[in-house]
CSV table of C-alpha atoms and ligand atoms in Angstrom, one decimal:
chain,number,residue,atom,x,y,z
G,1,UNK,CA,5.9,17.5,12.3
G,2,UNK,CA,2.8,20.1,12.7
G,3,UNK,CA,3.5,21.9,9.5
G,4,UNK,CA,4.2,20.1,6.2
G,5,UNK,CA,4.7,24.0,4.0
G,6,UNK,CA,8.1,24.3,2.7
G,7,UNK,CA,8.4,20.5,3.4
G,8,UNK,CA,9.8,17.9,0.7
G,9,UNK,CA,7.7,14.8,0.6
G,10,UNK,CA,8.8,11.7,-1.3
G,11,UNK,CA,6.2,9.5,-1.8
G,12,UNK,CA,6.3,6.0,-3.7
G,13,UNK,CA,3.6,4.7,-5.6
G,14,UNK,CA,2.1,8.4,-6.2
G,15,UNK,CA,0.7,7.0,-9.5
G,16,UNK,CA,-3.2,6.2,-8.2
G,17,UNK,CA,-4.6,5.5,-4.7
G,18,UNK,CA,-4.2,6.4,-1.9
G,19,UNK,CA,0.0,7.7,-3.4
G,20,UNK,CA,-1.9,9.9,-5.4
G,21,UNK,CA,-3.9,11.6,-2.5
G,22,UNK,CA,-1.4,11.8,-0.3
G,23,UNK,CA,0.3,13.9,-3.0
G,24,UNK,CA,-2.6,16.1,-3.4
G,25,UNK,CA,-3.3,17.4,-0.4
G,26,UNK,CA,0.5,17.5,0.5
G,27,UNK,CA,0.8,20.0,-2.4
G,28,UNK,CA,-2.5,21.9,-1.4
G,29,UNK,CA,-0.6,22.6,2.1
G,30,UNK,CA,2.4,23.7,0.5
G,31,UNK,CA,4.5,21.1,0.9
G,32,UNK,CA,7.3,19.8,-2.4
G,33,UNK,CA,6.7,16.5,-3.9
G,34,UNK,CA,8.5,13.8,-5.8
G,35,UNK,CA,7.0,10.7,-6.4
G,36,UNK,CA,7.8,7.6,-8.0
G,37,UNK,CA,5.9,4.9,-9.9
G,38,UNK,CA,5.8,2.4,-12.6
G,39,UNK,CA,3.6,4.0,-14.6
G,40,UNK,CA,4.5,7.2,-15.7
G,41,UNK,CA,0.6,8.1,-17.4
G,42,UNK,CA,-0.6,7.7,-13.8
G,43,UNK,CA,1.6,10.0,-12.7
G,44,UNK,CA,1.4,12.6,-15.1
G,45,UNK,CA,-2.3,12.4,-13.8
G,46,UNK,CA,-1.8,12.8,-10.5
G,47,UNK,CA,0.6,16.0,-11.1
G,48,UNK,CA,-2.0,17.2,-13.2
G,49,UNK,CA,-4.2,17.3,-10.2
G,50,UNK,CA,-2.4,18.6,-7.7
G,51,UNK,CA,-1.6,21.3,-10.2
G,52,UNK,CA,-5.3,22.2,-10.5
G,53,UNK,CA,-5.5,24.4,-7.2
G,54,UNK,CA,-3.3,27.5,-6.7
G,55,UNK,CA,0.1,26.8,-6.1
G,56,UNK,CA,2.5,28.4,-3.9
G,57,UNK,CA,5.3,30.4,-5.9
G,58,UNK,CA,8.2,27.7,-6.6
G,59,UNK,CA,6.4,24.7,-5.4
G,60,UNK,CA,7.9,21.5,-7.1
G,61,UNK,CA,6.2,18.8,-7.9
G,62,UNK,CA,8.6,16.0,-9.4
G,63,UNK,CA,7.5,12.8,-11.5
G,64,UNK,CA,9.8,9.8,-11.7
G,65,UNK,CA,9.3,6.4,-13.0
G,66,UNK,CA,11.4,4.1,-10.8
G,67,UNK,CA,10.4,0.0,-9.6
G,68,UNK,CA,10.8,0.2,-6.0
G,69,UNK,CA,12.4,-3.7,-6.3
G,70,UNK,CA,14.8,-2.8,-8.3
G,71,UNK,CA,17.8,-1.1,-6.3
G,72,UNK,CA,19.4,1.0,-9.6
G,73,UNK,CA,16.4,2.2,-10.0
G,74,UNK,CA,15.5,3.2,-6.5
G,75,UNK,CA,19.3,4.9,-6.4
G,76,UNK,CA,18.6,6.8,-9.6
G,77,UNK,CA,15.2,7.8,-8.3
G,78,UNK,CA,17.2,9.3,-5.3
G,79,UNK,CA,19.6,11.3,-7.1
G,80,UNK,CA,16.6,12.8,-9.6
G,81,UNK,CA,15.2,13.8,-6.4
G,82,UNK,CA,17.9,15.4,-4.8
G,83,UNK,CA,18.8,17.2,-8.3
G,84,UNK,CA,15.5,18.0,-9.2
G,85,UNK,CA,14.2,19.1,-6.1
G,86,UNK,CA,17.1,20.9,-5.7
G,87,UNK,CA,18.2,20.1,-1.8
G,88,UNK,CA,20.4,18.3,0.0
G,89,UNK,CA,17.8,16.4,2.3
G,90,UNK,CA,14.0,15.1,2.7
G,91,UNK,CA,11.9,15.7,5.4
G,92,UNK,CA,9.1,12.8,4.8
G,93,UNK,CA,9.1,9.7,2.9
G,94,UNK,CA,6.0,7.9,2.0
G,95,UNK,CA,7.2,4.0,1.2
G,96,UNK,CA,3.4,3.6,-0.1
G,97,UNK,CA,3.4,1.3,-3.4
G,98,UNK,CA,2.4,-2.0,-3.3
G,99,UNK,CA,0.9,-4.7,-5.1
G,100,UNK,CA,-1.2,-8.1,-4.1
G,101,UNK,CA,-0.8,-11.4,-5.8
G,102,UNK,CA,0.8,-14.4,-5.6
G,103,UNK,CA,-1.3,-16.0,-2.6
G,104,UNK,CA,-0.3,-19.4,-2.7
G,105,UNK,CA,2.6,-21.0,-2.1
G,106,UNK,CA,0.8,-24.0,-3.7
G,107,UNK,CA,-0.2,-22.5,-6.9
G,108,UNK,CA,1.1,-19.3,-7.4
G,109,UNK,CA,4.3,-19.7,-9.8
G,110,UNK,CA,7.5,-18.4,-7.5
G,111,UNK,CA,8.1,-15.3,-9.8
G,112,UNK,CA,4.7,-14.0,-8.7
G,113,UNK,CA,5.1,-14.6,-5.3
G,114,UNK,CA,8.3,-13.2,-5.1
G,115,UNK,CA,7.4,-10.0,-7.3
G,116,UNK,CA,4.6,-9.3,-4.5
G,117,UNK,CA,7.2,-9.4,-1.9
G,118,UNK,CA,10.0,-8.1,-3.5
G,119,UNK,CA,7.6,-4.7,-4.1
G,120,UNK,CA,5.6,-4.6,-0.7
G,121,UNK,CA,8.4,-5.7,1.7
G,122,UNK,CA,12.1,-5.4,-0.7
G,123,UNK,CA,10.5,-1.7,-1.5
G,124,UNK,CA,10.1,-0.7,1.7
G,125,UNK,CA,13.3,-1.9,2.8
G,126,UNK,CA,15.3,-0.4,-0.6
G,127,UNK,CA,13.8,2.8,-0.1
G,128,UNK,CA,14.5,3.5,3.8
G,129,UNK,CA,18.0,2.4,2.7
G,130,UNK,CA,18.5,4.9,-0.1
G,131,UNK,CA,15.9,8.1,1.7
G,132,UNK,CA,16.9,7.8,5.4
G,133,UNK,CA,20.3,9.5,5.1
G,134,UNK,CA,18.6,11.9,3.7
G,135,UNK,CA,15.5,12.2,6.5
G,136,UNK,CA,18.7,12.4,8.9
G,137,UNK,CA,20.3,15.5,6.8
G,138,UNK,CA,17.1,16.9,7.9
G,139,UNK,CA,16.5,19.3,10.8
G,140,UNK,CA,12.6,17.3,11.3
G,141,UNK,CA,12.2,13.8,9.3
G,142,UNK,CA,9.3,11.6,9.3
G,143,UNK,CA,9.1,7.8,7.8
G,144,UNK,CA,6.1,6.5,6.6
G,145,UNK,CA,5.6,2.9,6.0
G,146,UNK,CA,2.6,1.5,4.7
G,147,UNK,CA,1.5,-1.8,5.9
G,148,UNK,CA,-2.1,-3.5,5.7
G,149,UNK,CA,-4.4,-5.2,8.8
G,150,UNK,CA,-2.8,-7.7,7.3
G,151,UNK,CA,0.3,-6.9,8.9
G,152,UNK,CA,-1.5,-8.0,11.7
G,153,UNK,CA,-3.9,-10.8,10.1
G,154,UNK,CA,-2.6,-13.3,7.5
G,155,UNK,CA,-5.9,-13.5,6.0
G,156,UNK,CA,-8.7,-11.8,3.3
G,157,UNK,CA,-11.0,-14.6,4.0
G,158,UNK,CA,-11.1,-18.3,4.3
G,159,UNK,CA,-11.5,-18.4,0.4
G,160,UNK,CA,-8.1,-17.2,-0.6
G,161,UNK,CA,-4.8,-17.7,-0.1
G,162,UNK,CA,-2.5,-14.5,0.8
G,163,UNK,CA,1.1,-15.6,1.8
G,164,UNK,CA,3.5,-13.0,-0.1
G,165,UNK,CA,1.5,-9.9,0.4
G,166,UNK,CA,0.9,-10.7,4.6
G,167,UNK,CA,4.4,-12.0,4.9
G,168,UNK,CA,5.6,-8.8,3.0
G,169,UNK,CA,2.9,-6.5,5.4
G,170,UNK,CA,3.9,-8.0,8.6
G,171,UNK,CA,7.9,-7.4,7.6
G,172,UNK,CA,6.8,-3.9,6.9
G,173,UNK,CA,5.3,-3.5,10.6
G,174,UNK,CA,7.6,-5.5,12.2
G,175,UNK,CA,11.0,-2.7,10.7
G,176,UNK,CA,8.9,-0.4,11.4
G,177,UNK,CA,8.0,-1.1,15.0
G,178,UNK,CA,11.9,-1.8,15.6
G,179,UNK,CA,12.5,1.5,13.9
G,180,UNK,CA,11.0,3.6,16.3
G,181,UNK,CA,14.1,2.7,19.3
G,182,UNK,CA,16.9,2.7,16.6
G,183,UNK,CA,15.5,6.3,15.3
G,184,UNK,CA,15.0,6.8,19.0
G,185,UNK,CA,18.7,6.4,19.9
G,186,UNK,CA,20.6,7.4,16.7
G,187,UNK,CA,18.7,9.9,14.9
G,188,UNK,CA,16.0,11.1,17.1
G,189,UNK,CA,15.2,13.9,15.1
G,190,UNK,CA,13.7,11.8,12.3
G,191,UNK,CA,10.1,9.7,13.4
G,192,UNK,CA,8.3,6.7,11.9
G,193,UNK,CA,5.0,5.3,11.9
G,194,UNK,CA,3.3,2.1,10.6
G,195,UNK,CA,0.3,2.2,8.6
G,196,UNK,CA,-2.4,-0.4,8.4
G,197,UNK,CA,-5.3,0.8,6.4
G,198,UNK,CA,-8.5,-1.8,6.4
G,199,UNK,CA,-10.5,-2.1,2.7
G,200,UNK,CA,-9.9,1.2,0.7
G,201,UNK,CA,-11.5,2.2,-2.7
G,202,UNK,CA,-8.6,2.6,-5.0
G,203,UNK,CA,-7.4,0.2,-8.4
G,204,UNK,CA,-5.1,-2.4,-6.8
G,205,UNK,CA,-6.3,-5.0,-8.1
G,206,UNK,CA,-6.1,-4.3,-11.4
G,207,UNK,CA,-3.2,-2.4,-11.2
G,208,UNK,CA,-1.7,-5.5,-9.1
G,209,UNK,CA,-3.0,-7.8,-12.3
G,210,UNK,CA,-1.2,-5.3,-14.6
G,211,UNK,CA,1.9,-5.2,-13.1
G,212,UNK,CA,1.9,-9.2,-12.1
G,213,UNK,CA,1.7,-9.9,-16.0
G,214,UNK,CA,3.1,-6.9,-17.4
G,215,UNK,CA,0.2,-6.3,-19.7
G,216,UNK,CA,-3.4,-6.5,-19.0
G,217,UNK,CA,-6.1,-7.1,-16.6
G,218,UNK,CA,-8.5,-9.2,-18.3
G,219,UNK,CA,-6.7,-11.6,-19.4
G,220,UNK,CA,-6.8,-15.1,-17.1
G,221,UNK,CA,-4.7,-17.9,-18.0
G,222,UNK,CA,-5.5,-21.6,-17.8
G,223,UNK,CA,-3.8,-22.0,-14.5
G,224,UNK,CA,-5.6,-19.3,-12.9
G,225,UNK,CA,-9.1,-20.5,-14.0
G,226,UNK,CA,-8.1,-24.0,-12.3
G,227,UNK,CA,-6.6,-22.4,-9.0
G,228,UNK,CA,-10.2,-20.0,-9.1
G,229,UNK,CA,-11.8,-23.4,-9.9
G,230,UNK,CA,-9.8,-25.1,-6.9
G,231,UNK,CA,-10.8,-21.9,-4.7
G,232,UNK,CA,-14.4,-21.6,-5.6
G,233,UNK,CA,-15.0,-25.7,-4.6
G,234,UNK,CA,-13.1,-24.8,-1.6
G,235,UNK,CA,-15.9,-22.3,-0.5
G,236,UNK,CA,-19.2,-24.8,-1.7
G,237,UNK,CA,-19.4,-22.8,-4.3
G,238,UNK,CA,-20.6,-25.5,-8.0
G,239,UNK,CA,-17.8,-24.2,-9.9
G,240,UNK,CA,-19.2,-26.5,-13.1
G,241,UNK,CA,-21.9,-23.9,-13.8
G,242,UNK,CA,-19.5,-21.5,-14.7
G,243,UNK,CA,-17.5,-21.0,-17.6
G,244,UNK,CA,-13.8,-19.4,-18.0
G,245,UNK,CA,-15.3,-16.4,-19.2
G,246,UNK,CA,-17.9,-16.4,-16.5
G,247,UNK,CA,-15.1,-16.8,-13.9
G,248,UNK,CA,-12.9,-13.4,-15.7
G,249,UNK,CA,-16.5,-11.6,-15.6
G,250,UNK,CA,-16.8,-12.0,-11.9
G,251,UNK,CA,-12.9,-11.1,-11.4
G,252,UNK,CA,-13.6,-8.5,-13.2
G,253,UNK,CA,-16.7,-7.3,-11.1
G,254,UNK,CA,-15.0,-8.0,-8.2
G,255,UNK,CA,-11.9,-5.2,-8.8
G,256,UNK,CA,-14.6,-2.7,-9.8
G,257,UNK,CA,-16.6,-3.4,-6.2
G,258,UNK,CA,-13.1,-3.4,-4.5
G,259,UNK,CA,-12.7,0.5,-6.1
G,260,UNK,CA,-16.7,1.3,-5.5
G,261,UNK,CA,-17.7,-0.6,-2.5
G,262,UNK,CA,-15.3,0.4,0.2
G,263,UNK,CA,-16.1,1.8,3.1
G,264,UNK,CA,-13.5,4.6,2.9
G,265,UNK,CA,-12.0,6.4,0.1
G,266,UNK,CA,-8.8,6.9,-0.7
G,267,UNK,CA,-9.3,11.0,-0.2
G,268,UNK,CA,-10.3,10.0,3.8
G,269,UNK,CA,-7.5,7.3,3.7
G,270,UNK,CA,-4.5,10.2,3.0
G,271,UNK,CA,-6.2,12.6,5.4
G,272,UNK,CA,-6.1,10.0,9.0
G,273,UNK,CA,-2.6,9.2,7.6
G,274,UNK,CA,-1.3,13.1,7.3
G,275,UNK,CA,-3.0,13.6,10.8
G,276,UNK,CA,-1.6,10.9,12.1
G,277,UNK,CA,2.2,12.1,11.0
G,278,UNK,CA,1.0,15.2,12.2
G,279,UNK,CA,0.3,13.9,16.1
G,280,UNK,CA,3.6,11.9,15.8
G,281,UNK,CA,1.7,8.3,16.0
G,282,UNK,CA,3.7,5.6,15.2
G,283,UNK,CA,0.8,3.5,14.6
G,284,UNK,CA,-1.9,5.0,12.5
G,285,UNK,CA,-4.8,2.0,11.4
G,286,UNK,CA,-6.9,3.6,8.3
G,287,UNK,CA,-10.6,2.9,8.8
G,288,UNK,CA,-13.3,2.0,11.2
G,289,UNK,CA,-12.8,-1.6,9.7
G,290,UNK,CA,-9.5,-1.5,10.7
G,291,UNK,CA,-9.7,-0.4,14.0
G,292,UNK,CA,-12.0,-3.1,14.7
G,293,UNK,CA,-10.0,-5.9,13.0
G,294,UNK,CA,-7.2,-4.8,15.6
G,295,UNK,CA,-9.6,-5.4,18.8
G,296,UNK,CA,-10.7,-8.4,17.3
G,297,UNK,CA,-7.6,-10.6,16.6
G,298,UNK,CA,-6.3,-9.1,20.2
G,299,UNK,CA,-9.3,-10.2,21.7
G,300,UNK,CA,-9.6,-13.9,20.2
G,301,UNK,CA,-5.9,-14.5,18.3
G,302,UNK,CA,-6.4,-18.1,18.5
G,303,UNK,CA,-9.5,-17.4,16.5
G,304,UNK,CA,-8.4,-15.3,13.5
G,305,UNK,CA,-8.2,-17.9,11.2
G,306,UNK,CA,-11.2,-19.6,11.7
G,307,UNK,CA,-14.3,-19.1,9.0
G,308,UNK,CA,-16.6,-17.7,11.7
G,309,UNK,CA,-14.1,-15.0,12.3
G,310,UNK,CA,-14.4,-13.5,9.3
G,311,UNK,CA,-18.0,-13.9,8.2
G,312,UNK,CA,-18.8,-12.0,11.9
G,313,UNK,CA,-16.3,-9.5,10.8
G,314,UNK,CA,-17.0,-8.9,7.4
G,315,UNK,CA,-21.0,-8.6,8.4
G,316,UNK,CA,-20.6,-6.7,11.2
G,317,UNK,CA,-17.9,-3.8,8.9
G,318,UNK,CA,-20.1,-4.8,5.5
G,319,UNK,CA,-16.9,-5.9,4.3
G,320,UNK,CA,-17.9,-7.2,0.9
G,321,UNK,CA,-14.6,-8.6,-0.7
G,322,UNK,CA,-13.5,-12.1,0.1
G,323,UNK,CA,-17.4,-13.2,0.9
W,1,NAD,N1,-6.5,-0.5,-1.0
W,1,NAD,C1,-6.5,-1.2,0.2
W,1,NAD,O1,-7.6,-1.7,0.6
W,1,NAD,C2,-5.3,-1.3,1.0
W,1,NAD,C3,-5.4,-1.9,2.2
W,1,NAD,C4,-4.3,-2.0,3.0
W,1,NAD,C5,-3.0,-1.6,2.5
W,1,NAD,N2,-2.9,-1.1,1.3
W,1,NAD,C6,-1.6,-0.7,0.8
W,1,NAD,O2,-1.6,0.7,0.5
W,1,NAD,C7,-0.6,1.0,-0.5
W,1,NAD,C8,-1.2,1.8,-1.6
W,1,NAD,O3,-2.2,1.0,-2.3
W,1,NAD,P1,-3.5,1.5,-3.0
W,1,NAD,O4,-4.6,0.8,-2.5
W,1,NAD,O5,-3.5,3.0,-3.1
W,1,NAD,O6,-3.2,0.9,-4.5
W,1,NAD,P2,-3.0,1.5,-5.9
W,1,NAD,O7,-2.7,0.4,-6.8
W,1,NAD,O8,-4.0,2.5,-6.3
W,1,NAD,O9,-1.6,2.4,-5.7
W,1,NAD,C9,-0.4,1.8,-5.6
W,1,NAD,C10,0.6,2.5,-6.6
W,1,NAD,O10,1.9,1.8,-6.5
W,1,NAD,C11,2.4,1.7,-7.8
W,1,NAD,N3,3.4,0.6,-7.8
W,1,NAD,C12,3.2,-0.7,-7.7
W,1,NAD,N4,4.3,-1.4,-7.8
W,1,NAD,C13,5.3,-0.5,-7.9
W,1,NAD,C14,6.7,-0.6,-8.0
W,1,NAD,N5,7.3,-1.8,-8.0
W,1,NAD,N6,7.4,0.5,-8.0
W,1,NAD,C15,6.8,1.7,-8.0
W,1,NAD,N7,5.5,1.9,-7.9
W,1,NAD,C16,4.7,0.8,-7.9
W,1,NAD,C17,1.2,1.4,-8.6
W,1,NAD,O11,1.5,1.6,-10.0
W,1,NAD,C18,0.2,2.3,-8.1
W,1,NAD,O12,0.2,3.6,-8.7
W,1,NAD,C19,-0.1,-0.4,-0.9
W,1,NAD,O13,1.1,-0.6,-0.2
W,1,NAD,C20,-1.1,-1.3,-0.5
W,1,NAD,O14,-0.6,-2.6,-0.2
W,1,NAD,C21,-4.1,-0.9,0.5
């Protein structure tokens, strides 16, 4: 697709992040939007700014709160698309919103291992359900999945556990890979392209926290200062020298250097991934970090896992999180 004007993107997740970008500077070339999320506000904020610029006569940007685990909701989502935007088909779909949490198998409790899952991979996989019929109606369709490098790595650093979300990321990459000869065979008008961004500056973790507890982000409970107790001792790190509040301070700290400390923005991220649909990649890694992560684990997979791995990776990239 070299042209997205006159398009009609879906995107999920178009709350904050990189969602929110992509739907930006979709709607400053002229393409339709309707995005989802579970926070309405958000939303509201990101229409806000794509409205800021001139808009082409009858452009429609559509808001619609819908949980991308929850199948009613993704089906209603659907059919507020199709009536709101007023067409029979789609010609992109962004499957974009995800969450982290519930690392452990050990100590994460199984609802919030399975609510990471359910949104990263169950998402992806109830949205392509519901959407693709409607890339095929299509005369041009694209599919954009968004994975992680850790669709290819397990791992944000020998310090902390990460099972749902990389089990989730590598299912993401894994349908989508397989998605490129099914497309290929029954529906070759419609593409599809894996995306594996490295460390970009948006909110997920707090908006992960938020919508792990359904409330707030400061707000640790007594098992999740012992498991940061448990990880902390696991790195050297004298844990007794800090107290509970301590410990929520540096959480804290660390979600605001996750948004302020990355080495590319979420504005840069939605740009490689538009030019990527545009050149018809099917795999488009997001990042100089991530394209280096990729030689690395090819080089040395045996390796991946091991601590020196990742301090030589994260110093070389200036990766900050997970040191
Ligand atoms: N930021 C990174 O470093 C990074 C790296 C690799 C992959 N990713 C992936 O990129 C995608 C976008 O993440 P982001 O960094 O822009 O985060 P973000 O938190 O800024 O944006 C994600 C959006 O998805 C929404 N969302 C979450 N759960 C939802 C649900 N169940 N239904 C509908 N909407 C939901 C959130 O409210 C939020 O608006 C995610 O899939 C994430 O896993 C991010």
């Amino acid at each position: 697709m070299k042209d997205f004007a006159g398009k009609i993107a879906v995107i999920t997740g178009g709350g904050t992040g990189m969602g929110r970008e992509l739907a930006r500077q979709l709607v400053a070339e002229g393409c339709n939007v309707a995005m989802c999320d579970v926070s309405a506000e958000n939303m509201a904020e990101t229409k806000r700014l794509c409205e800021a610029g001139q808009l082409p006569q009858g452009l429609r940007i559509t808001t619609h709160v819908a949980d991308v685990a929850d199948e009613a909701q993704v089906l209603r989502f659907r059919d507020d698309v199709l009536r709101q935007q007023n067409t029979d088909h789609v010609n992109l779909v962004f499957n974009n919103a995800g969450i982290g949490g519930g690392g452990s198998m050990v100590d994460s409790t199984r609802e919030q291992w399975e609510r990471t899952f359910n949104i990263c991979w169950g998402g992806v996989y109830l949205c392509t359900r519901a959407f693709l019929p409607l890339l095929i109606k299509s005369t041009e369709g694209h599919l954009i999945n968004t994975s992680s490098v850790n669709g290819f790595w397990a791992t944000i650093g020998p310090g902390t556990p990460h099972t749902a979300y990389s089990a989730a990321k590598f299912a993401v990459k894994g349908f989508t890979e397989a998605l490129i000869t099914d497309l290929r065979i029954n529906a070759p008008h419609v593409k599809c392209s894996v995306v594996m961004p490295g460390h970009i500056g948006t909110s997920i973790a707090i908006n992960s926290r938020i919508i792990q507890t359904g409330g707030q982000f400061d707000n640790m409970t007594p098992q999740e200062f012992a498991a940061a107790r448990t990880r902390m001792r696991a790195m050297g790190i004298d844990d007794t020298k800090m107290s509970d509040a301590d410990i929520q301070t540096a959480a804290v700290d660390r979600a605001r250097r996750f948004l302020e400390e990355a080495p590319t923005t979420a504005a840069q991220a939605a740009k490689i991934i538009l030019d990527g649909v545009k050149a018809e990649r099917w795999r488009i890694l997001v990042g100089r970090d991530a394209e280096m992560l990729d030689q690395r684990v090819r080089n040395a997979p045996e390796k991946a896992y091991e601590p020196d791995f990742f301090k030589s990776f994260a110093e070389e990239v200036g990766w900050q999180i997970g040191r």
